[in-house]
XYZ file of N, CA and C in Angstrom:
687
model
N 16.431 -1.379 -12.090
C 15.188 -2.103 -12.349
C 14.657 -1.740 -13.722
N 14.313 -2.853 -14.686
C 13.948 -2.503 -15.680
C 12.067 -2.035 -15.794
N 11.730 -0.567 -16.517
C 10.384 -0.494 -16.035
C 9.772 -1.235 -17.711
N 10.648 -1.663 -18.524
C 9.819 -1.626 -20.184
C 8.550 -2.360 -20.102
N 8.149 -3.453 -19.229
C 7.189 -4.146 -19.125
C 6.662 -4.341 -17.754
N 6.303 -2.949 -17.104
C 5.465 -2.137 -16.212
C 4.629 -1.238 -17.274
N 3.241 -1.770 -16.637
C 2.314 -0.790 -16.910
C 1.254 -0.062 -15.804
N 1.096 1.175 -16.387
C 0.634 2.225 -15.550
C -0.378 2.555 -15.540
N -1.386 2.856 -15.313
C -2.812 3.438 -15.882
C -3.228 4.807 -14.832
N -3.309 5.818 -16.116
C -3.147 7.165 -15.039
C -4.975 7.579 -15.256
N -5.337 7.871 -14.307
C -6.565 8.596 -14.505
C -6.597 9.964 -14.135
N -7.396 10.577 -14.420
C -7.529 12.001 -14.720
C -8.305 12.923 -15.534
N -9.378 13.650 -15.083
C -9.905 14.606 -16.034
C -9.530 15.556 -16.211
N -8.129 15.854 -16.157
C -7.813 17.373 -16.593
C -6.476 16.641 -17.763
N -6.444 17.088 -19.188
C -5.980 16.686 -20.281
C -4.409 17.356 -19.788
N -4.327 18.253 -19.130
C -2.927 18.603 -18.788
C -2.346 17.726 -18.160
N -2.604 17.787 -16.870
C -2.420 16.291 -15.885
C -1.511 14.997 -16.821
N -3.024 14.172 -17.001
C -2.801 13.519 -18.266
C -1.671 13.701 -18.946
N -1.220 14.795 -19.560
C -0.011 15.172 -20.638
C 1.161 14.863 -19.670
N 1.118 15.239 -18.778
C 2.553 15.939 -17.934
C 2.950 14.700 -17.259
N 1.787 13.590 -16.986
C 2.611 12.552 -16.745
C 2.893 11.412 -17.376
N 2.169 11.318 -18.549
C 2.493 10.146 -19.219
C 3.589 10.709 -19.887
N 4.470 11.837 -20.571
C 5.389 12.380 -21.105
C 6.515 11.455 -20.082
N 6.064 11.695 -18.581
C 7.520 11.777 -17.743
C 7.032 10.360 -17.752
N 6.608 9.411 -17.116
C 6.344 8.052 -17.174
C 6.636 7.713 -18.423
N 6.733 7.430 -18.861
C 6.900 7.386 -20.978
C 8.368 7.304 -20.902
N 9.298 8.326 -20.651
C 10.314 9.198 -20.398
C 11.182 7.992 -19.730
N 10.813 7.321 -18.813
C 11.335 6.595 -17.800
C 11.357 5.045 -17.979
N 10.107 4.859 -19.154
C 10.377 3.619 -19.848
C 9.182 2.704 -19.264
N 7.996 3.553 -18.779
C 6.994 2.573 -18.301
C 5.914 2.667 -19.414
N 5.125 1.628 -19.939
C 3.615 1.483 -20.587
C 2.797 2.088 -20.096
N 2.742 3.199 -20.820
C 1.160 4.219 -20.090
C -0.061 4.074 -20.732
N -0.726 4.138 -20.266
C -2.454 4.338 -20.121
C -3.550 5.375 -19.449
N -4.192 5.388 -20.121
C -4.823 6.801 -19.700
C -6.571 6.380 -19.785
N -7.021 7.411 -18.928
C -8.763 7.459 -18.753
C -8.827 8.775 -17.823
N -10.264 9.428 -18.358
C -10.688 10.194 -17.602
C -11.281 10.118 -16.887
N -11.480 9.008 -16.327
C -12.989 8.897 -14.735
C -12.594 8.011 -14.677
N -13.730 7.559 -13.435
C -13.371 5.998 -12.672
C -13.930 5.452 -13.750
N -15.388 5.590 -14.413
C -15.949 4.815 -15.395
C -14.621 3.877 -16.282
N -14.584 5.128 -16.111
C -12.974 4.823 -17.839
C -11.921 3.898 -17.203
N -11.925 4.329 -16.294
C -10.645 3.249 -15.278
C -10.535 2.042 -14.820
N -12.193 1.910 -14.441
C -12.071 0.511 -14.534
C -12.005 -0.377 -15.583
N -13.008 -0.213 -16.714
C -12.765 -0.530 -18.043
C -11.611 -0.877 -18.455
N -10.221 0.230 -18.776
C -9.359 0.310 -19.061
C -8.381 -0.911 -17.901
N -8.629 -0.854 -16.919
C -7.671 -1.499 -16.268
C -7.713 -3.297 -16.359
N -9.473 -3.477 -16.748
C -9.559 -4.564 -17.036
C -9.172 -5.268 -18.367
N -8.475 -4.150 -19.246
C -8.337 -4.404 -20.868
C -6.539 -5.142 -20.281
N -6.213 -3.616 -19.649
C -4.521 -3.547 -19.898
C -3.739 -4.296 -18.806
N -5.039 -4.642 -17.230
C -3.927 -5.353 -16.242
C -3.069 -4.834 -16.176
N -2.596 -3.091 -14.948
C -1.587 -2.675 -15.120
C -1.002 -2.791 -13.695
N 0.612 -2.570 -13.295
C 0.672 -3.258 -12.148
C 0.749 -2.039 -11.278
N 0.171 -0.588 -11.890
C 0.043 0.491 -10.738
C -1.312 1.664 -11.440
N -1.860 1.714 -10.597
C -3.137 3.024 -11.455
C -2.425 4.200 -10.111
N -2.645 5.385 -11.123
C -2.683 6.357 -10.086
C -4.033 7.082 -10.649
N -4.595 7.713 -9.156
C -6.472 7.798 -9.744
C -6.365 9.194 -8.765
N -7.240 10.274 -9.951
C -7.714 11.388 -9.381
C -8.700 11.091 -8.071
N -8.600 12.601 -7.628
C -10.444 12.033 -6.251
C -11.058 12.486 -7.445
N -11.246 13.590 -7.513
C -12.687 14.448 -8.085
C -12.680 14.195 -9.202
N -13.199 13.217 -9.940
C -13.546 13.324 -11.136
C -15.045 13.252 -11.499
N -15.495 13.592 -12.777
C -16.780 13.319 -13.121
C -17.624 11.757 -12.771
N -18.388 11.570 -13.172
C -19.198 10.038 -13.751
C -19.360 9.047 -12.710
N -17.558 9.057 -12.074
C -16.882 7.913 -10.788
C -16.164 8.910 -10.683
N -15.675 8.737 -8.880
C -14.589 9.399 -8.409
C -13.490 8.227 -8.402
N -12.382 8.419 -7.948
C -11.319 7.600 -7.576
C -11.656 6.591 -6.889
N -12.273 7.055 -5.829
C -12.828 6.453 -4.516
C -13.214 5.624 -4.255
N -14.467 5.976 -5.995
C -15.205 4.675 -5.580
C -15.267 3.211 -7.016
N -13.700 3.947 -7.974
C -13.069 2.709 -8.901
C -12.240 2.276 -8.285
N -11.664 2.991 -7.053
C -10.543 2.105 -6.171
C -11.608 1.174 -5.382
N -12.789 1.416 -5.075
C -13.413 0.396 -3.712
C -13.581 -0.968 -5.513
N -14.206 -0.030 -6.174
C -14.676 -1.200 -7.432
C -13.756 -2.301 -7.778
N -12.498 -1.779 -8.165
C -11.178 -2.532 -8.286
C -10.458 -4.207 -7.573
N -10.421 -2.871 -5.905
C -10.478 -3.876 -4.508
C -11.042 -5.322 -4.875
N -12.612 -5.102 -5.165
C -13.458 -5.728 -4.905
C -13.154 -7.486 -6.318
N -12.236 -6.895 -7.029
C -11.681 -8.100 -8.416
C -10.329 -8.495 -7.784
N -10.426 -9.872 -7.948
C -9.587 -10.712 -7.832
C -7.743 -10.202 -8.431
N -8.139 -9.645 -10.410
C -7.306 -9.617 -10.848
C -5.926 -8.179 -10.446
N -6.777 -7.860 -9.158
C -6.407 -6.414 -8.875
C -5.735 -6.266 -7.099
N -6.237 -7.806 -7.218
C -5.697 -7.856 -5.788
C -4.301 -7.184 -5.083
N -2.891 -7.106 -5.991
C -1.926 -6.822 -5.883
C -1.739 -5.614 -6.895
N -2.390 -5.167 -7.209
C -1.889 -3.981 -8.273
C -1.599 -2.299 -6.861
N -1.154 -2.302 -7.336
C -0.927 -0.606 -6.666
C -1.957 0.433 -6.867
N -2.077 0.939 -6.317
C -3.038 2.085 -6.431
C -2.383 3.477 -5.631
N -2.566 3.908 -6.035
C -2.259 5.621 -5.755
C -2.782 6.615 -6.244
N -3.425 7.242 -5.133
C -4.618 8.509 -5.491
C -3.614 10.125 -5.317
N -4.018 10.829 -6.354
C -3.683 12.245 -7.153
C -4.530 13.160 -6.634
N -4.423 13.924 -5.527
C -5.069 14.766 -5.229
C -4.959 16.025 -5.292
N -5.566 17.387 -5.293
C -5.268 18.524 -4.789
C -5.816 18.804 -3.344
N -6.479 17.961 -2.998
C -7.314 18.025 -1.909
C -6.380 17.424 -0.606
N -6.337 18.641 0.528
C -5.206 17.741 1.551
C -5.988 17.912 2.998
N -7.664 17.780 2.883
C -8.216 17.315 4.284
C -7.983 15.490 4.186
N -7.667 15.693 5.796
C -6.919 14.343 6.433
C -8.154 13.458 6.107
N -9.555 13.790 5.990
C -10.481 12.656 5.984
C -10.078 12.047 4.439
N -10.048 12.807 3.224
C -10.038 12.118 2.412
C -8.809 11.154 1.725
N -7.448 11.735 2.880
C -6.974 10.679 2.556
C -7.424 9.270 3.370
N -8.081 9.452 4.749
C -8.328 7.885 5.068
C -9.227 7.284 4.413
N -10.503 8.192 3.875
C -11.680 7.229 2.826
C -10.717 6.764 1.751
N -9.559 6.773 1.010
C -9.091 6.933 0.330
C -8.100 5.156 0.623
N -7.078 5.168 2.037
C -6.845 4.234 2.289
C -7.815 2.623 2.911
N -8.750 4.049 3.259
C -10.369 2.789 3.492
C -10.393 1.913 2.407
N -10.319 2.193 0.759
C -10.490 1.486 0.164
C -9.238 0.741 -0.618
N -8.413 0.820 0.214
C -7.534 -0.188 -0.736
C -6.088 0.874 -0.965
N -6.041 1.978 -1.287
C -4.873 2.532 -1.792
C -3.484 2.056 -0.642
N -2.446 2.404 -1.798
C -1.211 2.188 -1.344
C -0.333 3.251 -0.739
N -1.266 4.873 -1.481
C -0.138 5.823 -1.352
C -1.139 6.464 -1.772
N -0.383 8.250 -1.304
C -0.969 9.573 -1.984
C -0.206 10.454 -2.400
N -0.275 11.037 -3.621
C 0.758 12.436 -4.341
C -0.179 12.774 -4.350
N 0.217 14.181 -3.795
C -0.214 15.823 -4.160
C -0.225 16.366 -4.962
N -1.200 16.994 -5.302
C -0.972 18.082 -6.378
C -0.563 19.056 -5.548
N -0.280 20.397 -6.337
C 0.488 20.981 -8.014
C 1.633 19.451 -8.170
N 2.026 18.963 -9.156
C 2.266 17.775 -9.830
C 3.960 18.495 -9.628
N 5.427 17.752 -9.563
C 6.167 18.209 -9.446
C 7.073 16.585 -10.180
N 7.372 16.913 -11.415
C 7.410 15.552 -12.184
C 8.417 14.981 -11.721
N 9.607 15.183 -11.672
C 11.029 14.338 -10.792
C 10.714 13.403 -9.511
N 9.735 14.036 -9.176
C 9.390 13.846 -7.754
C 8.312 12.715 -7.912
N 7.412 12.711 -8.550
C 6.119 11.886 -9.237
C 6.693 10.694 -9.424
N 7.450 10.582 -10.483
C 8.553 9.597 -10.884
C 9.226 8.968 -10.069
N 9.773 9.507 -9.011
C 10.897 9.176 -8.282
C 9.662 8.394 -7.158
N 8.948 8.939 -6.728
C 7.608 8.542 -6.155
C 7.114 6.700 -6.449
N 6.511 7.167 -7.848
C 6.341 5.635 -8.344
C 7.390 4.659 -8.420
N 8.591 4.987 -8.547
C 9.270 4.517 -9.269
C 9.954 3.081 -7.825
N 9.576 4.317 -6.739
C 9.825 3.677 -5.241
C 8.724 2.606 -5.048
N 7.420 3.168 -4.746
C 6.393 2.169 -5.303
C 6.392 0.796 -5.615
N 6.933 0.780 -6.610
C 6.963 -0.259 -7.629
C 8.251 -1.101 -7.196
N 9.033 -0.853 -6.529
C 10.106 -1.332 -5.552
C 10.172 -1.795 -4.457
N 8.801 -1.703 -3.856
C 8.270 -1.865 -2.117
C 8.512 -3.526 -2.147
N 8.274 -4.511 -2.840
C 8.157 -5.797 -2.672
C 9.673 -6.243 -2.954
N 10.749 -5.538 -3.711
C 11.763 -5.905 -4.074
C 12.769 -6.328 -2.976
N 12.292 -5.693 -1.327
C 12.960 -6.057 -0.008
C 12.878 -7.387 0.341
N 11.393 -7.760 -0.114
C 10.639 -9.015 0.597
C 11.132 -10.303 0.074
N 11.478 -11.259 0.374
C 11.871 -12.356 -0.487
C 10.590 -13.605 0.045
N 10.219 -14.271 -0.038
C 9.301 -14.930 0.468
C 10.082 -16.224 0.221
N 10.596 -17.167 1.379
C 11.428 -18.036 1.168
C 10.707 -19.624 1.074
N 9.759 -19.556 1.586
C 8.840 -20.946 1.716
C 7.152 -20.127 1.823
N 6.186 -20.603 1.720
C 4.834 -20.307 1.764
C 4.691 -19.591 3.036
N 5.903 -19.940 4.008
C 5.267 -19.513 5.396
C 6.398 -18.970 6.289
N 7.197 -18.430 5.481
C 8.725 -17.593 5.597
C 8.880 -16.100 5.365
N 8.851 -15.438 5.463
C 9.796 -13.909 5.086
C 10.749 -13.669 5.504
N 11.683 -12.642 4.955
C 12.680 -12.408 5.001
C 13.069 -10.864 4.676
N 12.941 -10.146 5.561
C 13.052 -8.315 5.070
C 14.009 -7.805 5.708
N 14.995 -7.187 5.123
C 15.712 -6.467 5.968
C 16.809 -7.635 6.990
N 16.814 -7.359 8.227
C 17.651 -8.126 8.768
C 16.309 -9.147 9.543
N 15.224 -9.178 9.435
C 14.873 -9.935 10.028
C 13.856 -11.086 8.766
N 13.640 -12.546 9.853
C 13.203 -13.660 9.421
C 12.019 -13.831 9.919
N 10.721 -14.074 9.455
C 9.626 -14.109 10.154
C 8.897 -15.650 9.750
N 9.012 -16.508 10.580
C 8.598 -17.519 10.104
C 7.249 -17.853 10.760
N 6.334 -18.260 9.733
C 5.051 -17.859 10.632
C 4.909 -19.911 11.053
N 5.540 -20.866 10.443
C 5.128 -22.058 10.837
C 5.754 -22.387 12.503
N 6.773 -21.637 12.402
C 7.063 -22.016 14.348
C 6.605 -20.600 15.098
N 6.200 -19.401 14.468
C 5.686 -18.336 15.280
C 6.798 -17.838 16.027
N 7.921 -17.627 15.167
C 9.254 -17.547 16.172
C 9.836 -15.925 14.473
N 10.630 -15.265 15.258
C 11.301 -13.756 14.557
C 12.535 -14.095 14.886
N 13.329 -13.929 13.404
C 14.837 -14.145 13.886
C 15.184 -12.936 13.375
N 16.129 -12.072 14.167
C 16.601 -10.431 13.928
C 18.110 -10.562 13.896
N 18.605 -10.086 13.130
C 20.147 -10.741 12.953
C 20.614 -12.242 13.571
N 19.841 -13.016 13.037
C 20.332 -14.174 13.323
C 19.492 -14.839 15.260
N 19.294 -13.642 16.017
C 19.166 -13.961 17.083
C 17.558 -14.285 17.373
N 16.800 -15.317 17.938
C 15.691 -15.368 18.027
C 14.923 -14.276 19.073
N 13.107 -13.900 18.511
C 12.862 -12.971 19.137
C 11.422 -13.728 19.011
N 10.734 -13.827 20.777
C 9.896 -14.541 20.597
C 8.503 -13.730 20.999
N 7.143 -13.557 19.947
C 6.386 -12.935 20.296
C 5.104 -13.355 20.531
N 4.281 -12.755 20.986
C 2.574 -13.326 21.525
C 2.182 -13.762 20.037
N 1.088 -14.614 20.054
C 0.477 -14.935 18.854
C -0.117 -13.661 17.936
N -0.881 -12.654 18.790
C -1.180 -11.670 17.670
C -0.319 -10.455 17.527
N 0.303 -10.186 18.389
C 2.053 -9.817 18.170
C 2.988 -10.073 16.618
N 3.141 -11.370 16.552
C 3.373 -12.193 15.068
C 2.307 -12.171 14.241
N 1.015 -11.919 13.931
C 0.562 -11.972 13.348
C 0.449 -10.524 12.924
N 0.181 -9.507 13.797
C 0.239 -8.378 12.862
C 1.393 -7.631 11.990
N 2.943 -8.633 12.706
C 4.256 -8.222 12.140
C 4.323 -9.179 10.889
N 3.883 -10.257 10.578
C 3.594 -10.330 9.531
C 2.526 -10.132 8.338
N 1.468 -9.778 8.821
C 1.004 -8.571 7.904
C 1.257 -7.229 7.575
N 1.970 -6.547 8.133
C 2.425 -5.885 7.952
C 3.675 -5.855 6.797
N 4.523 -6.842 7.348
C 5.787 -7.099 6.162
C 5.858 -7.884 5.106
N 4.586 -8.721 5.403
C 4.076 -9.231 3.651
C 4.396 -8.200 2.806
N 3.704 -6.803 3.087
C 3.952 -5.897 2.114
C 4.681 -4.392 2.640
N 5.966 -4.357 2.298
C 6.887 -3.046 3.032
C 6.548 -1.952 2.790
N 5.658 -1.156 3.656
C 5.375 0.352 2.680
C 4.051 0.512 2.701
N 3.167 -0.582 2.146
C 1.682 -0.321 2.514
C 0.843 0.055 3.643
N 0.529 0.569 3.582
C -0.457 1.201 5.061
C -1.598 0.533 5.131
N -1.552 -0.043 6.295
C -2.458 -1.136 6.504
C -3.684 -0.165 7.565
N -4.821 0.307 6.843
C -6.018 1.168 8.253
C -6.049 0.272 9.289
N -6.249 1.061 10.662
C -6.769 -0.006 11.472
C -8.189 -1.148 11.057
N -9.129 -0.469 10.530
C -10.031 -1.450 10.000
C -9.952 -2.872 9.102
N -8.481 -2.628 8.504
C -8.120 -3.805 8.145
C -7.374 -4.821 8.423
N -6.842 -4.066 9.382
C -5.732 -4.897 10.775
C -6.783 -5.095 11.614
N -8.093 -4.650 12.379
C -8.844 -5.380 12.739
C -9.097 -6.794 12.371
N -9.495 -6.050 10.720
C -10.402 -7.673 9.796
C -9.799 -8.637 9.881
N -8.265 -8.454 9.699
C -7.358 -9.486 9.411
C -7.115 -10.342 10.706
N -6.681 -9.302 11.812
C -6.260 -10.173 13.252
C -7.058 -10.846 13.662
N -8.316 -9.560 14.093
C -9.135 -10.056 15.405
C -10.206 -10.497 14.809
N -10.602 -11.268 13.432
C -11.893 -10.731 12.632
C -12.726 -11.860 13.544
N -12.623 -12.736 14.435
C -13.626 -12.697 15.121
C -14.013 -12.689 16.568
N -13.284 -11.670 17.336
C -13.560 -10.731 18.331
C -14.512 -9.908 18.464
N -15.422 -9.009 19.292
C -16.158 -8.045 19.224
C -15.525 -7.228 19.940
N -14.757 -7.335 21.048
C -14.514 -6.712 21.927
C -13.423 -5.746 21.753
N -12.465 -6.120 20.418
C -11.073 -5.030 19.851
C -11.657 -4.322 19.499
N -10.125 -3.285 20.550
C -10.761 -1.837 19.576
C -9.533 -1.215 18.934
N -9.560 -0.023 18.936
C -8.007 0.173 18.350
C -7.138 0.377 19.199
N -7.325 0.868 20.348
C -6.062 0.440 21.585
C -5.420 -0.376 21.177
N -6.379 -1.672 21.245
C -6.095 -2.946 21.314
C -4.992 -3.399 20.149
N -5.075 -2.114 19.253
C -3.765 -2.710 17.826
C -2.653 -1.645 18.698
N -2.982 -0.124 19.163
C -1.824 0.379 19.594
C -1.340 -0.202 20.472
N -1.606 -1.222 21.398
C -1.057 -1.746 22.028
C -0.082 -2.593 21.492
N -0.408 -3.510 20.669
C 0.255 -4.350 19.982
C 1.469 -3.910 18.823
N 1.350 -2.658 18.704
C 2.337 -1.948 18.105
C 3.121 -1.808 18.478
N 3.055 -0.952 20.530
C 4.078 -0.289 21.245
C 5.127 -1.751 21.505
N 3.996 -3.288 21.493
C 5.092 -4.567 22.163
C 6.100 -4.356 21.162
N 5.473 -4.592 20.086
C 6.413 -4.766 18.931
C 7.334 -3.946 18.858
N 7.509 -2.732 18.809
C 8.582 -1.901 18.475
C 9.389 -2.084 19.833
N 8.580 -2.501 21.305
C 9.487 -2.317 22.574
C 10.629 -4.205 21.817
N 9.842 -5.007 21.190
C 10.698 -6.170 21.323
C 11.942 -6.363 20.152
N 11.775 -5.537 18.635
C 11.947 -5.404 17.992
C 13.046 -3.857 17.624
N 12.375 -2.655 18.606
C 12.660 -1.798 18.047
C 12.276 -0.395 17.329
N 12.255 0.491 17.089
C 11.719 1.655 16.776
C 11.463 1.680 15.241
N 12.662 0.679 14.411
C 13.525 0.801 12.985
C 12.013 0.311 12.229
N 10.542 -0.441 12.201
C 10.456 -1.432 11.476
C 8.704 -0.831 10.803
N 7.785 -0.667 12.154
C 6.762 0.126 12.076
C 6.519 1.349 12.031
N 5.891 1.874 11.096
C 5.537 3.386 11.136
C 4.297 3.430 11.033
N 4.036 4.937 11.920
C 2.903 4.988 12.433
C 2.265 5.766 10.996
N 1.150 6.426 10.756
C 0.602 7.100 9.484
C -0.841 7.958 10.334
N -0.691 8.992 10.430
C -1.586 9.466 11.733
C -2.733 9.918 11.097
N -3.660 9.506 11.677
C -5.169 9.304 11.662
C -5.589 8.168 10.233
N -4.901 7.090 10.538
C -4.840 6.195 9.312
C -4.731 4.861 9.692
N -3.339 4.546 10.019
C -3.178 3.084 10.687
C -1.614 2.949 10.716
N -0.792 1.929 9.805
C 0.676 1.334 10.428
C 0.864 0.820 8.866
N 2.206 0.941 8.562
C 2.845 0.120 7.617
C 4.251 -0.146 8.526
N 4.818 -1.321 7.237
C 6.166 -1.960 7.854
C 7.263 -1.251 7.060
N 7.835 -0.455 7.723
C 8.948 0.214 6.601
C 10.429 0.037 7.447
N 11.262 -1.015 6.998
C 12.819 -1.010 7.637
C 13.408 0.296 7.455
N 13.488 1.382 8.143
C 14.335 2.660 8.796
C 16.060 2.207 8.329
């Protein structure tokens, strides 16, 4: 995959940080960009349109947190990647974290091969997906056609409840993303009162019982992405 015309936008208030990865991103052949706060990040992202930010939590001015909710909230950012840089590894802040939109989380101490190899996957998550008609996918060995509401898995048809299919194709719109339950709510049931999150684990266990173990992964105390095993 060629990265020469991928761009990156790293945020960060520590000037080391900063150094150590735009060197290795640089290194690898991607367009880097840099800011120290969310202030700076959003700014910057609206100059350069990059197709991945990776964003500190703790920074001064803006945290990550809340230029990732800012971001979300623009059209032109709808599909960009996001990935938050933490040193911080309580479980709440990675879900406020996927609350708003992120795709992914690296840890600090920073371990550059790994960073790289990290994004580099990232930026590859859609390369499974082929989107064959407006209302088609195609991942892996299976076909998800949402105009007859019908799953073809090696060729063989696999027939599921209406919100059954609907959360297997949100899910595999995008391979890899972690979808919170709050947004698999919004999306399925958004006008129900009565779902709760059972109500998606339930719809998980059909799926993997009709489908298989290979397709959903769970992300604990978070929600579900679609990752072919």
């Amino acid at each position: 995959m060629s990265t020469a015309k991928q761009k990156i936008l790293i945020v960060d208030d520590e000037p080391d940080i900063l150094e150590l990865i735009e060197y290795n991103l640089k290194k690898e052949g991607y367009q880097v960009h840099l800011a120290h706060n969310g202030q700076e990040a959003v700014a910057e992202a609206k100059k350069v349109l990059p197709d991945l930010i990776v964003l500190d939590i703790m920074m001064p001015k803006m945290d990550g947190i809340e230029a990732c909710r800012i971001m979300r909230t623009m059209p032109e950012f709808k599909n960009t990647f996001m990935v938050f840089l933490t040193a911080r590894s309580e479980e709440y802040s990675e879900i406020a974290g996927f609350n708003v939109g992120a795709d992914d989380y690296i840890a600090k101490p920073i371990k550059p091969r790994a960073l790289v190899s990290r994004i580099n996957a990232i930026l590859r998550r859609n390369a499974g997906t082929e989107e064959v008609s407006d209302n088609k996918l195609e991942v892996g060995d299976l076909v998800i056609d949402r105009e007859s509401y019908l799953v073809y898995q090696n060729g063989n048809k696999v027939v599921l409840a209406k919100k059954e299919f609907e959360l297997l194709y949100l899910l595999a719109s995008k391979p890899g993303k972690v979808y919170t339950r709050e947004v698999i709510l919004k999306n399925i049931w958004e006008d129900s009162v009565v779902v709760t999150n059972r109500t998606i684990d339930v719809h998980i266990r059909k799926l993997r019982e009709k489908l298989g173990e290979n397709y959903v992964s769970t992300v604990k105390g978070v929600g579900y992405k679609f990752e072919y095993l």
